[in-house]
Coordinates of C-alpha atoms in Angstrom, one line a residue:
M1 CA 1.3 -2.2 -58.8
K2 CA -2.4 -2.3 -58.8
Y3 CA -4.4 0.3 -56.8
F4 CA -7.7 -1.6 -56.2
G5 CA -8.6 -5.1 -55.2
K6 CA -6.9 -7.7 -53.1
K7 CA -3.1 -7.4 -52.5
S8 CA -3.2 -3.8 -53.9
L9 CA -2.2 -0.4 -52.6
S10 CA -5.7 0.0 -51.3
S11 CA -5.5 -3.2 -49.2
F12 CA -2.1 -2.1 -47.8
L13 CA -3.6 1.3 -46.9
N14 CA -6.6 -0.3 -45.3
R15 CA -4.4 -2.3 -42.9
F16 CA -2.2 0.8 -42.4
M17 CA -5.2 2.8 -41.3
N18 CA -6.3 0.1 -38.9
V19 CA -2.9 0.3 -37.1
S20 CA -2.8 4.1 -37.4
W21 CA -6.1 4.6 -35.6
F22 CA -4.8 2.8 -32.5
V23 CA -1.3 4.4 -32.7
V24 CA -2.9 7.9 -32.8
L25 CA -5.3 7.2 -29.9
I26 CA -2.6 5.6 -27.7
G27 CA -0.1 8.4 -28.6
A28 CA -2.7 11.1 -27.7
I29 CA -3.5 9.5 -24.3
I30 CA 0.2 9.2 -23.5
G31 CA 0.9 12.7 -24.8
T32 CA -1.9 14.2 -22.7
V33 CA -0.6 12.6 -19.5
I34 CA 3.0 13.6 -20.1
G35 CA 2.0 17.1 -21.2
A36 CA -0.2 17.6 -18.1
L37 CA 2.7 16.5 -15.9
F38 CA 5.2 18.7 -17.8
I39 CA 3.0 21.8 -17.6
T40 CA 2.4 21.2 -13.9
A41 CA 6.1 20.8 -13.3
L42 CA 6.9 24.0 -15.2
T43 CA 4.3 25.9 -13.3
L44 CA 5.3 24.8 -9.9
G45 CA 9.0 25.1 -10.7
K46 CA 8.5 28.6 -11.9
D47 CA 6.7 29.5 -8.6
L48 CA 9.5 27.9 -6.6
V49 CA 12.4 29.8 -8.3
S50 CA 10.5 33.1 -8.5
E51 CA 11.9 35.9 -6.3
N52 CA 8.5 37.5 -6.2
P53 CA 7.0 36.8 -2.7
Q54 CA 3.5 37.0 -4.1
S55 CA 4.3 33.8 -6.1
T56 CA 4.1 31.7 -3.0
S57 CA 0.4 32.5 -2.7
S58 CA -0.4 31.4 -6.3
P59 CA -3.0 28.7 -6.6
S60 CA -0.4 26.3 -8.1
T61 CA 2.0 26.7 -5.1
Q62 CA -0.9 26.3 -2.7
I63 CA -1.8 23.0 -4.5
L64 CA 1.8 21.8 -4.1
Q65 CA 1.9 22.8 -0.4
S66 CA -1.4 20.9 0.2
C67 CA -0.1 17.8 -1.7
V68 CA 3.3 17.7 0.1
K69 CA 2.0 18.7 3.6
K70 CA 2.2 15.2 4.9
M71 CA 5.5 14.4 3.2
E72 CA 8.7 13.8 5.1
P73 CA 10.9 16.9 5.0
H74 CA 13.7 15.3 2.9
K75 CA 11.2 14.0 0.3
K76 CA 9.5 17.4 0.1
E77 CA 12.9 19.1 -0.5
R78 CA 13.8 16.5 -3.2
L79 CA 10.4 17.1 -5.0
E80 CA 10.9 20.9 -4.9
A81 CA 14.5 20.5 -6.1
G82 CA 13.3 18.3 -9.0
L83 CA 10.7 20.9 -10.0
R84 CA 13.2 23.7 -9.9
Y85 CA 15.6 21.6 -12.0
V86 CA 13.0 20.9 -14.7
F87 CA 12.1 24.6 -14.9
E88 CA 15.7 25.9 -15.0
K89 CA 16.8 23.2 -17.5
C90 CA 13.9 24.1 -19.9
R91 CA 14.5 27.8 -19.5
G92 CA 18.3 27.4 -20.0
E93 CA 18.0 25.4 -23.2
I94 CA 15.6 27.8 -25.0
K95 CA 17.2 30.8 -26.7
G96 CA 16.1 33.8 -28.8
K97 CA 12.5 34.3 -29.8
E98 CA 11.5 30.9 -28.3
R99 CA 12.8 32.1 -24.9
K100 CA 10.3 35.0 -25.0
D101 CA 7.5 32.6 -26.0
F102 CA 8.5 30.2 -23.2
E103 CA 8.4 33.0 -20.6
T104 CA 5.0 34.2 -21.9
F105 CA 3.7 30.6 -21.7
V106 CA 4.9 29.8 -18.1
N107 CA 3.5 33.2 -16.9
L108 CA 0.0 32.3 -18.1
P109 CA -2.4 31.1 -15.3
F110 CA -2.4 27.3 -14.8
F111 CA -6.0 26.8 -16.0
V112 CA -5.3 28.8 -19.2
K113 CA -2.4 26.4 -20.0
M114 CA -4.7 23.4 -19.4
L115 CA -7.0 24.8 -22.1
L116 CA -4.4 23.4 -24.6
F117 CA -5.7 19.9 -23.9
P118 CA -9.3 20.4 -25.1
Y119 CA -7.9 22.0 -28.3
F120 CA -5.4 19.1 -28.7
W121 CA -8.2 16.6 -28.3
A122 CA -10.5 18.4 -30.7
V123 CA -7.7 17.9 -33.4
V124 CA -7.1 14.3 -32.3
V125 CA -10.8 13.4 -32.5
L126 CA -11.1 14.9 -36.0
L127 CA -8.0 13.0 -37.1
L128 CA -9.4 9.8 -35.7
L129 CA -12.6 10.4 -37.7
I130 CA -10.6 10.9 -40.9
I131 CA -8.7 7.6 -40.2
K132 CA -12.0 5.8 -39.5
K133 CA -13.6 7.1 -42.7
S134 CA -10.5 6.3 -44.7
R135 CA -10.5 2.8 -43.4
V136 CA -14.0 2.3 -44.8
L137 CA -13.0 3.9 -48.1
F138 CA -9.9 1.8 -48.7
S139 CA -11.9 -1.3 -47.6
N140 CA -14.3 -0.5 -50.4
F141 CA -11.5 0.0 -52.9
E142 CA -10.0 -3.4 -51.7
K143 CA -13.4 -4.9 -52.7
D144 CA -13.2 -3.2 -56.1
I145 CA -16.0 -0.8 -55.1
V146 CA -14.8 2.5 -56.6
F147 CA -17.6 4.5 -58.3
N148 CA -20.2 4.2 -55.5
R149 CA -22.4 6.8 -53.7
N150 CA -21.1 5.6 -50.4
N151 CA -17.5 6.4 -51.5
V152 CA -18.6 9.9 -52.7
Q153 CA -20.1 10.5 -49.2
L154 CA -17.0 9.2 -47.5
L155 CA -14.7 11.4 -49.6
S156 CA -16.9 14.5 -49.0
T157 CA -16.9 13.8 -45.2
I158 CA -13.1 13.3 -45.1
S159 CA -12.4 16.6 -47.1
K160 CA -14.8 18.6 -44.8
I161 CA -13.1 17.2 -41.6
S162 CA -9.7 18.0 -43.2
I163 CA -10.8 21.6 -43.7
A164 CA -11.8 21.8 -40.1
I165 CA -8.4 20.5 -39.0
S166 CA -6.6 22.9 -41.3
I167 CA -8.5 25.8 -39.7
L168 CA -7.8 24.6 -36.2
T169 CA -4.1 24.1 -36.9
F170 CA -3.7 27.1 -39.2
S171 CA -2.2 24.9 -41.9
I172 CA -2.4 26.2 -45.5
S173 CA -1.0 22.9 -46.9
S174 CA -3.8 20.9 -45.2
L175 CA -6.3 23.4 -46.5
C176 CA -5.0 22.9 -50.1
T177 CA -5.1 19.1 -49.7
S178 CA -8.7 19.3 -48.5
V179 CA -9.7 21.4 -51.5
F180 CA -7.9 18.9 -53.7
L181 CA -9.9 16.1 -52.0
L182 CA -13.1 18.0 -52.7
M183 CA -12.2 18.1 -56.4
I184 CA -11.5 14.3 -56.4
C185 CA -14.9 13.9 -54.7
E186 CA -16.6 15.6 -57.6
L187 CA -14.8 13.4 -60.1
V188 CA -15.9 10.3 -58.2
K189 CA -19.4 11.7 -58.0
N190 CA -19.5 12.1 -61.8
G191 CA -17.9 8.7 -62.4
T192 CA -20.6 7.2 -60.1
A193 CA -23.3 8.8 -62.1
L194 CA -21.8 7.4 -65.3
Q195 CA -21.4 4.0 -63.8
E196 CA -25.1 3.9 -62.7
E197 CA -26.2 4.9 -66.2
H198 CA -24.0 2.1 -67.6
D199 CA -25.5 -0.4 -65.2
L200 CA -29.0 0.7 -66.1
T201 CA -28.2 0.4 -69.8
V202 CA -26.9 -3.1 -69.4

């Protein structure tokens, strides 16, 4: 199988990156909405099952009370029962060390839990940037443009963004991959210099 040009691995990866960009973006939006609802349900459920009377004055419980103030009594009871169920089911299914981590997480203030979302979106935005730069790179490869200064710049940018993601996610494997990409970038840079010398000679 050829790696560059039309109907090559590069052309397949170019199309794959086009689809991946939209999949990651849509998945991140859906994940954010579901995650926010889940964290809210856990927080409110924990306040409702807590035997600590001070929990009823927590900001999250006050928000719930203000939201359901105008609800009919049976609907309010159903909502509270649902929130309790979600919390108890999650807590019941988690065992061992994860149980301790779960308890620590649900006891954090609500606004601290919501700080997960800016962190999540920072990683998503960096990932989308990598996909976008990769699309351009594979598009160049599809056009048989390999040893080119633009490709060197693209590879350098992709490797730097990958390093940022590996630091944010504490991933050693991603860091190693990023360093490997930097090495490839240097090879392409040297190949580009040779290609330019050859073109000038011709």
